[in-house]
XYZ file of C-alpha atoms in Angstrom:
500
model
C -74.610 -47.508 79.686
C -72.238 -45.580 78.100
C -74.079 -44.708 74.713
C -77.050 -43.321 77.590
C -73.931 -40.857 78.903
C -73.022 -39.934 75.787
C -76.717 -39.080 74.895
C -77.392 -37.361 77.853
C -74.128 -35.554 77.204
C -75.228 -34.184 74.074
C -78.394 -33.372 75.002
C -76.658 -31.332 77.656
C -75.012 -29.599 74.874
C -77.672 -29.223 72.569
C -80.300 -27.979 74.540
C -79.571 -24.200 75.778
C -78.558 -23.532 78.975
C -81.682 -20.918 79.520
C -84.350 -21.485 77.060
C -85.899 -17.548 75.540
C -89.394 -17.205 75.328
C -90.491 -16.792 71.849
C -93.644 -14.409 71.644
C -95.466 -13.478 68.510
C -97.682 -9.981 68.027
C -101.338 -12.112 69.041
C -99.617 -13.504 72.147
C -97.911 -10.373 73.824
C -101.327 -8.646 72.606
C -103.380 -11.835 74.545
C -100.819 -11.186 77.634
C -101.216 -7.651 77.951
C -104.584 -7.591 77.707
C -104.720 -10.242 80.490
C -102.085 -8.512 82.608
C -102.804 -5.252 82.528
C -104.576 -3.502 85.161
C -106.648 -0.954 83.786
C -108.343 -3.746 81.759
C -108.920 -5.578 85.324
C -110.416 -2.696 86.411
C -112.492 -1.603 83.738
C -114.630 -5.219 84.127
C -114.931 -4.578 87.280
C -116.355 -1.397 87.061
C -118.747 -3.358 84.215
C -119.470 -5.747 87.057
C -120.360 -2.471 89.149
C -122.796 -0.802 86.299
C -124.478 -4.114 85.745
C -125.284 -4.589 89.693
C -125.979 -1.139 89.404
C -128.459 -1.589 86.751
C -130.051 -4.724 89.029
C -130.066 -2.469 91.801
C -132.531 -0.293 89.558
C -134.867 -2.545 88.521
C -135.866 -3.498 92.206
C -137.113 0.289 92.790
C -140.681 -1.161 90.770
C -141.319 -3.584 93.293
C -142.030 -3.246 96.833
C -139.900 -3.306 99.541
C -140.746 -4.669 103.175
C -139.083 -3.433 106.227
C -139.098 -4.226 109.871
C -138.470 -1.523 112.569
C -137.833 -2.709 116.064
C -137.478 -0.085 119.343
C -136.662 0.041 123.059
C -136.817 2.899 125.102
C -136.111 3.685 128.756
C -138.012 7.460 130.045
C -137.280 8.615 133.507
C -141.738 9.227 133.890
C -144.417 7.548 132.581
C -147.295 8.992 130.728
C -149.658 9.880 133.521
C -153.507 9.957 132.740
C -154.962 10.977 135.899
C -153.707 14.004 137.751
C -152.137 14.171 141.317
C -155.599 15.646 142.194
C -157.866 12.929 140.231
C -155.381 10.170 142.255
C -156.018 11.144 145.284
C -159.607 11.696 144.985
C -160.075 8.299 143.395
C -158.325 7.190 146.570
C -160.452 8.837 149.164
C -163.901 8.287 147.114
C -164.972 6.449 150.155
C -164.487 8.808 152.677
C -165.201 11.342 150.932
C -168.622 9.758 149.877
C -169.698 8.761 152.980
C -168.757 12.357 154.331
C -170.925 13.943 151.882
C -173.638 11.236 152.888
C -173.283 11.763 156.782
C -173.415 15.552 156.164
C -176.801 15.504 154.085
C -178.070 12.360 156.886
C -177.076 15.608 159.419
C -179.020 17.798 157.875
C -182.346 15.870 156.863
C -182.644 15.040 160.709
C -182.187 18.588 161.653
C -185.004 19.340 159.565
C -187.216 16.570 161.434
C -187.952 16.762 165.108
C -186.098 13.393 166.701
C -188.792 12.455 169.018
C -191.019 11.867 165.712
C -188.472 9.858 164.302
C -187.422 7.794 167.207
C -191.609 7.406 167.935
C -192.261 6.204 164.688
C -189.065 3.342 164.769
C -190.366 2.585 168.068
C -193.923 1.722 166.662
C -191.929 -0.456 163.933
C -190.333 -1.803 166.569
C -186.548 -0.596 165.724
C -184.615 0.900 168.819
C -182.911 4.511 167.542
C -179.579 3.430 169.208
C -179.017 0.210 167.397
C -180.248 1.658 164.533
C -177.391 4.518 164.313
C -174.696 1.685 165.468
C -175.994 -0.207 162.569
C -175.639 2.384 160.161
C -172.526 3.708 161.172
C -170.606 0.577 160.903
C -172.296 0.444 156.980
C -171.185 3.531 156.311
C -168.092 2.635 157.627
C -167.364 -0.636 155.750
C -168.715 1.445 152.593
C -166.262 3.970 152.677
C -163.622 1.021 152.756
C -164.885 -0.505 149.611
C -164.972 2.814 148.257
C -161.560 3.401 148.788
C -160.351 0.277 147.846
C -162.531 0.569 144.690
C -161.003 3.927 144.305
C -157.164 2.302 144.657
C -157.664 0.027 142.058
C -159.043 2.484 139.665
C -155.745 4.355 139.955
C -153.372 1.314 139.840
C -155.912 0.016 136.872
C -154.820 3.562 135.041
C -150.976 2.922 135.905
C -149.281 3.212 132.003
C -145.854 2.175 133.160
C -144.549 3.783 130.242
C -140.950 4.078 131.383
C -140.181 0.505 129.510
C -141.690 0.866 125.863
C -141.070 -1.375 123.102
C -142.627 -1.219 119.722
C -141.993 -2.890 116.233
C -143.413 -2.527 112.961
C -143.489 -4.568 109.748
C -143.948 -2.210 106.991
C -144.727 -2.563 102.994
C -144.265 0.607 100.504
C -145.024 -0.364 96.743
C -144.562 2.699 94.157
C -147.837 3.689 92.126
C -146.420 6.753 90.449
C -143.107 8.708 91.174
C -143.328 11.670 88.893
C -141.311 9.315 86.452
C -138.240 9.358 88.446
C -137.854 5.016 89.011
C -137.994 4.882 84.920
C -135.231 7.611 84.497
C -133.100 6.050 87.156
C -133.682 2.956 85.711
C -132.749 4.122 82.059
C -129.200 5.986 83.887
C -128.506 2.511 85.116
C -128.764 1.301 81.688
C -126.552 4.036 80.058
C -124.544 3.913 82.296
C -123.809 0.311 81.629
C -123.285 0.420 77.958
C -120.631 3.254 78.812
C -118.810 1.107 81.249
C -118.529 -1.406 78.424
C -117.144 1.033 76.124
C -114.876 2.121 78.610
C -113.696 -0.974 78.564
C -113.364 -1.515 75.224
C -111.211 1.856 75.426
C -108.442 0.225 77.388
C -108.891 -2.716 75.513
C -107.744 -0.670 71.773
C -105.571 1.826 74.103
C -103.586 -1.449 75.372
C -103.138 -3.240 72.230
C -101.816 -0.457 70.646
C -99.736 0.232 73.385
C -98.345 -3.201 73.221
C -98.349 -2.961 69.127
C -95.739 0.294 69.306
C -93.612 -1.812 72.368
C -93.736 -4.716 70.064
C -92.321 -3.036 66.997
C -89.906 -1.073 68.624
C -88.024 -3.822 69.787
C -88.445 -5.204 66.392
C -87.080 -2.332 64.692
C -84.028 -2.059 67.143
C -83.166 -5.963 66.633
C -83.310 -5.331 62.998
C -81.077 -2.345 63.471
C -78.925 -4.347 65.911
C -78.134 -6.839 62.800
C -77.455 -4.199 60.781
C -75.134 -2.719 63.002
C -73.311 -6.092 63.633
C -73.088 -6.181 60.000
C -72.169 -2.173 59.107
C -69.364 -3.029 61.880
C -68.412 -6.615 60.409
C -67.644 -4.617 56.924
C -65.545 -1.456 59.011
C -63.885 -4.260 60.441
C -62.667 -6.063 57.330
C -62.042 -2.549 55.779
C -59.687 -2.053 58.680
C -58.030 -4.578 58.767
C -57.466 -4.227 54.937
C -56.479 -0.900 55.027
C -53.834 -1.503 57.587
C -52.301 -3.950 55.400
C -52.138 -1.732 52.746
C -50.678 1.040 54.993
C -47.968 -1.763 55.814
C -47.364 -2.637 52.273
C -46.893 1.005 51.371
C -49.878 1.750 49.007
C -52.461 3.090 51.496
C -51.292 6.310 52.997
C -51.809 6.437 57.509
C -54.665 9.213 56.523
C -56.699 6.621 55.099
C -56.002 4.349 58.470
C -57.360 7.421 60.901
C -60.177 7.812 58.922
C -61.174 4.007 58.965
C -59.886 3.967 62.910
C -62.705 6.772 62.872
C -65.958 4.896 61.365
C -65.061 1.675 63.326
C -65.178 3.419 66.359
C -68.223 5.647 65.345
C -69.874 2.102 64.488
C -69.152 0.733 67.461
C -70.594 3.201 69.904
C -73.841 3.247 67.478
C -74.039 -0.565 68.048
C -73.481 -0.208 71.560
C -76.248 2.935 72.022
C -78.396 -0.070 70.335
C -78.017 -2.585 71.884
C -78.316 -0.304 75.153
C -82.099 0.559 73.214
C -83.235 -2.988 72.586
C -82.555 -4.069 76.168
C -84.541 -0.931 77.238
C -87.732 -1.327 74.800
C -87.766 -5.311 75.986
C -88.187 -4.021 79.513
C -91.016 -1.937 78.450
C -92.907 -4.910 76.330
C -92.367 -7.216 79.890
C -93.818 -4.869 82.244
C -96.661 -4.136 78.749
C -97.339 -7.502 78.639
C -96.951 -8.340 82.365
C -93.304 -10.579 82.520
C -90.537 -9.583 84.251
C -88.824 -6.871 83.131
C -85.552 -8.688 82.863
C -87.047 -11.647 81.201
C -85.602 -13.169 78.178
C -87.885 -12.814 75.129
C -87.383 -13.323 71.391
C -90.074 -11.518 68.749
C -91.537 -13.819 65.855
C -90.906 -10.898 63.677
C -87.270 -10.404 64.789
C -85.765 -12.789 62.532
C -88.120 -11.875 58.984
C -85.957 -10.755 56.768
C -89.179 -7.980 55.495
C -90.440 -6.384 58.451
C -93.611 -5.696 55.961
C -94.713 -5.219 52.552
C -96.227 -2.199 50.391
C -100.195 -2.812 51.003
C -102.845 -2.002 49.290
C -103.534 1.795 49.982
C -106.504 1.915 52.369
C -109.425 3.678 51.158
C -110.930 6.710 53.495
C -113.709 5.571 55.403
C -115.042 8.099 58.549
C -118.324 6.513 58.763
C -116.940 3.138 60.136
C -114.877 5.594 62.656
C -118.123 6.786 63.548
C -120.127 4.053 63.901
C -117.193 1.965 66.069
C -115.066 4.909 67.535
C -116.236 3.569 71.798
C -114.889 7.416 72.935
C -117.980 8.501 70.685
C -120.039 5.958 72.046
C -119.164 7.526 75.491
C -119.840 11.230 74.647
C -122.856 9.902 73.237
C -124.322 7.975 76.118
C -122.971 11.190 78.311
C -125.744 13.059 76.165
C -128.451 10.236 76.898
C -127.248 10.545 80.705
C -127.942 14.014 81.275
C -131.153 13.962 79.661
C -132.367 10.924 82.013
C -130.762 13.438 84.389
C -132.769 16.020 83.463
C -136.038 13.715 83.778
C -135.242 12.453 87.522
C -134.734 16.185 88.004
C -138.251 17.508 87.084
C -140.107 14.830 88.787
C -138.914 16.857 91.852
C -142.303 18.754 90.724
C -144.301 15.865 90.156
C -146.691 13.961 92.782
C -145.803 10.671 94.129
C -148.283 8.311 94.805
C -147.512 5.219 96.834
C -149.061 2.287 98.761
C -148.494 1.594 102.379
C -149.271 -1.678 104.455
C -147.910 -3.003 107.541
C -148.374 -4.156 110.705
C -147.582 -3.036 114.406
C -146.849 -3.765 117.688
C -146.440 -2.222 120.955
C -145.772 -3.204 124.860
C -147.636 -1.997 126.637
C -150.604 -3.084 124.890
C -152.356 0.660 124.250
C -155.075 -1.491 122.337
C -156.150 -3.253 126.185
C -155.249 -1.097 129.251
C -151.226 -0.892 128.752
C -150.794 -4.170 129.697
C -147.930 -5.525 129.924
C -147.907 -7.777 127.091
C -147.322 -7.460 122.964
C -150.090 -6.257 121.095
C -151.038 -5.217 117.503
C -152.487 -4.080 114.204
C -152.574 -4.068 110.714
C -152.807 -1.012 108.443
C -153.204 -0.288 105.055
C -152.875 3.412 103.313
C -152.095 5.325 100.461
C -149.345 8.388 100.756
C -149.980 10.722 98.217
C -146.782 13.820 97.966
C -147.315 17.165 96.568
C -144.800 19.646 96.249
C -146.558 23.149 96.014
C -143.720 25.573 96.924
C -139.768 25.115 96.353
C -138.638 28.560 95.621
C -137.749 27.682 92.079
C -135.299 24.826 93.200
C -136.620 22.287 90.925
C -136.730 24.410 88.098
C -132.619 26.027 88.800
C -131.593 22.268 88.685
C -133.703 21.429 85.437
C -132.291 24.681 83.818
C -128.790 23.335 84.785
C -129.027 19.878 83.832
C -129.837 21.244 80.395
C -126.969 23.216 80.049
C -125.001 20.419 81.239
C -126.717 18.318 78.258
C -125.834 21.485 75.432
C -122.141 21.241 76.910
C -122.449 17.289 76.432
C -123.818 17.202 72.866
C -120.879 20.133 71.823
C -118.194 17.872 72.986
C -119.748 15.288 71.131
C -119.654 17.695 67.652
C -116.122 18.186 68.565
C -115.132 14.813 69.367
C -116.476 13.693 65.812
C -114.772 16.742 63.965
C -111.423 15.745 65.566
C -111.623 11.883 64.580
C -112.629 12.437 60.926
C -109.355 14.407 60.719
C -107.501 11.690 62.575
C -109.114 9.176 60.423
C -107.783 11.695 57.270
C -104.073 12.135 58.361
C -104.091 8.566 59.296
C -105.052 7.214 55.985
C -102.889 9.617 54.411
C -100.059 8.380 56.574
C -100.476 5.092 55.473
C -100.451 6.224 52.119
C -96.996 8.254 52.581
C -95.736 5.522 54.325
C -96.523 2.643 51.552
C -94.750 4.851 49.528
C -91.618 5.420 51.466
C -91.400 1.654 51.365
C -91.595 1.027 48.045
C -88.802 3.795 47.443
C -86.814 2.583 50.140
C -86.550 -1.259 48.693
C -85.739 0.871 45.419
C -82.828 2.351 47.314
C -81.564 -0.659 48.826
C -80.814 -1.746 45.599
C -78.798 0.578 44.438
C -77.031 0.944 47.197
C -76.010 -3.597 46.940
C -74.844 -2.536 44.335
C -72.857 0.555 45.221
C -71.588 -0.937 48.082
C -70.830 -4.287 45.245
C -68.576 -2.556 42.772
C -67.122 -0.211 45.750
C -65.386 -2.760 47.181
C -64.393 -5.262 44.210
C -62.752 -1.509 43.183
C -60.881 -1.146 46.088
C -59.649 -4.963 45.922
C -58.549 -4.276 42.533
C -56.800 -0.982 43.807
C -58.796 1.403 41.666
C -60.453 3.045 44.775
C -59.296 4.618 47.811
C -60.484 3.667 51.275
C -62.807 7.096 51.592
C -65.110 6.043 48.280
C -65.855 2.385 50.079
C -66.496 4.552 53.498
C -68.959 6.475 51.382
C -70.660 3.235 49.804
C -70.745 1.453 53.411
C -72.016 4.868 54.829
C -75.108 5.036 52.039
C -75.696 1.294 52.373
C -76.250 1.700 56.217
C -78.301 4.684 55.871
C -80.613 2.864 52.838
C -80.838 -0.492 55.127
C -81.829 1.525 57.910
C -84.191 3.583 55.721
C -85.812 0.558 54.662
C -86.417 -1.077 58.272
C -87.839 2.682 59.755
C -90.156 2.827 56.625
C -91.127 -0.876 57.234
C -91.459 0.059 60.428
C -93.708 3.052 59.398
C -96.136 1.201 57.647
C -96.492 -1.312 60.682
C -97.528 1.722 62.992
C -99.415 3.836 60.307
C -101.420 0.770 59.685
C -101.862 0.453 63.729
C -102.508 4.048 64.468
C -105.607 3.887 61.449
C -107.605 0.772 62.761
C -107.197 2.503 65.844
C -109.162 5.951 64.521
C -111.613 3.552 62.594
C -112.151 1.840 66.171
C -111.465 -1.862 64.373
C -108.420 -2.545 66.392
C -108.908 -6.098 67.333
């Protein structure tokens, strides 16, 4: 039980109290990339161009559609007049008054006697005879007019209520050549989405590249500082022992008194620096900004080596630079532009089927129930007259396309002198390195037989001040031209467009 305390105990003090996250270059590179929200958009704006392009290649099919309606009018659609009503409704009456007036005057025209002689010989008595007939004509004009009644009622459209519904199918046969230009935007459009987003991708790594090796460069400096401050210290403290002994003079203390506390504000303005620049490679890399990272390259003693010197090569700028990939699918975009534009002028030519219905029925009376058709047609559109507008848009569209292809020019111009001063800067930086390792050890040594001349009294306090001074300045020398190269290197794949 006790040896299980004492383990735990020194695990306890072993283990730190808050462990540090230790990233390397690939991972903060992997985390901003995964973090950052630019690159979140830009896929989704892929995922956009790619529906986009989907969306495009349905316009060569056809599409079916279904219309539905309901509609309330305060009147009907009326086929008969007020007039042609109510003559349909009196065609009895009417009839049988035209009849009884002709009857009138045929018998005017024949004595009675002769008529009422001749019934008698067939045996018919006059007086039941016009009874008879009168009732007939009576009962005739009621039929009439009832005939007449439904007539009108039979013509009743009872409009007021309409519904109607259609099922309709449009296939394109020929659209002036505007579905294949739309459909070849869609697919520019789509490969410049992807460059876009391989844009951010190169603008974020080296983003997170110069965050990454800025803190790098300030821990190296902070070291250095520490150190620069460890030997002012020791000087100091030297120093004032000599001034006690008698052999150093209190000049030579000030000045010393000076350079510690010049080193120790420099050391504090860096340390002030590092914490900054690790708040900047959190919220790069998306951690908290007052998380507690350590570098893989904070501890290497070389921050990098002279390389190779990179041989000039603007063709693979060219052929992987995405921003020319962009201007260049701008170019192919206002073209296609320019094609959907002129088939403004074109004819379209498309088939039309469908089928429709209608209450009331017009197909059987308006009755009151669903009826329908089907139909089939071509529609055929011809523009004749536009006042030009067509042609203004074309005209424009091809400027917009000599404005495109220009910026284009430019664009290349401008990266085959960025790839030029880029390779030359790694050049000029390799060979700052390799002069500044030169210098570092010259100044060991300096700084070497500075102070084993002041131990042996030989040397004043000022001359080791002087060797301390130069060996700072060479050790920082060395870490700003290590630095240097890391960048120059960073800044080049990024003009060739290899930055991976």
């Amino acid at each position: 039980m006790n040896r299980f305390i004492g383990f735990v105990l020194l695990a306890g003090a072993v283990m730190p109290v808050s462990a540090q996250r230790l990233l390397s270059l690939d991972s903060c590179r992997a985390m901003a990339l995964r973090n950052n929200k630019q690159v979140a958009v830009s896929k989704v704006k892929q995922d956009v161009a790619t529906n986009v392009r989907k969306s495009a290649r349905t316009k060569y099919l056809p599409h079916v559609s279904a219309l539905g309606t309901y509609q309330y009018t305060s009147r009907q659609v009326e086929l008969l007049s007020d007039d042609q009503k109510s003559t349909l409704s009196n065609l009895g009456t009417s009839t049988m008054t035209d009849l009884q007036s002709g009857l009138s005057q045929a018998s005017a025209s024949l004595p009675m006697e002769n008529i009422a002689s001749v019934l008698g010989m067939m045996g018919i008595d006059m007086n039941m005879l016009k009874m008879a007939s009168g009732q007939t004509l009576q009962g005739m004009a009621a039929n009439l007019n009832a005939l007449g009644d439904r007539l009108v009622d039979a013509l009743d459209t009872d409009t007021r209520n309409l519904f109607a519904g259609s099922v309709m199918m449009v296939q394109p046969v020929f659209m002036g050549g505007a579905i294949i230009a739309m459909n070849k935007m869609a697919d520019i459009n789509e490969d410049l989405q992807r460059n876009s987003a391989e844009t951010v991708r190169q603008t974020t790594i080296y983003s997170t590249d110069k965050a990454y090796w800025l803190v790098v460069s300030l821990k190296h400096k902070q070291k250095l500082a520490e150190g620069y401050l460890d030997l002012l210290k020791k000087l100091h403290s030297d120093v004032h022992k000599m001034i006690d002994e008698g052999v150093a003079t209190r000049s030579d203390g000030l000045s010393v008194d000076v350079k510690l506390n010049e080193a120790e504000m420099t050391l504090l303005k860096v340390n002030d620096g590092l914490v900054l620049s690790k708040m900047l490679l959190c919220q790069t890399i998306g951690l908290p900004v007052n998380e507690d990272i350590t570098l893989a390259d904070e501890n290497t003693e070389n921050i990098a080596v002279v390389d190779v010197s990179p041989t000039l090569n603007v063709e693979t700028a060219i052929e992987n630079r995405p921003e020319l990939k962009m201007l260049e699918s701008g170019v192919l975009m206002t073209k296609q532009l320019t094609n959907l534009l002129k088939a403004g002028n074109l004819p379209m030519v498309a088939l039309m089927g469908g089928y429709n219905v209608t209450n009331p029925n017009v197909l059987n009376g308006f009755q009151r129930k669903f009826g329908g058709f089907w139909n089939v047609g071509v529609l055929v559109r011809v523009p004749i007259w536009n006042w030009g507008d067509v042609m203004y848009k074309v005209r424009a569209s091809k400027g917009a396309t000599s404005i495109a292809s220009l910026e284009l020019l430019e664009a290349r111009e401008k990266i085959e002198l960025q790839v030029n001063q880029n390779t030359f800067r790694v050049n000029e930086a390799n060979k700052k390195l390799s002069m500044a390792q030169a210098n570092i050890a010259r100044a060991d040594e300096n700084l070497r037989t500075a102070t084993l001349g002041f131990q042996e009294g030989v040397i004043t306090p000022a001359t080791v001040m002087e060797a301390q001074t130069a060996w700072l300045q060479a050790q920082s020398q060395k870490i700003d031209a290590e630095i240097d190269v890391k960048l120059s290197q960073v800044d080049l794949q990024k003009s060739l467009g290899t930055l991976q």
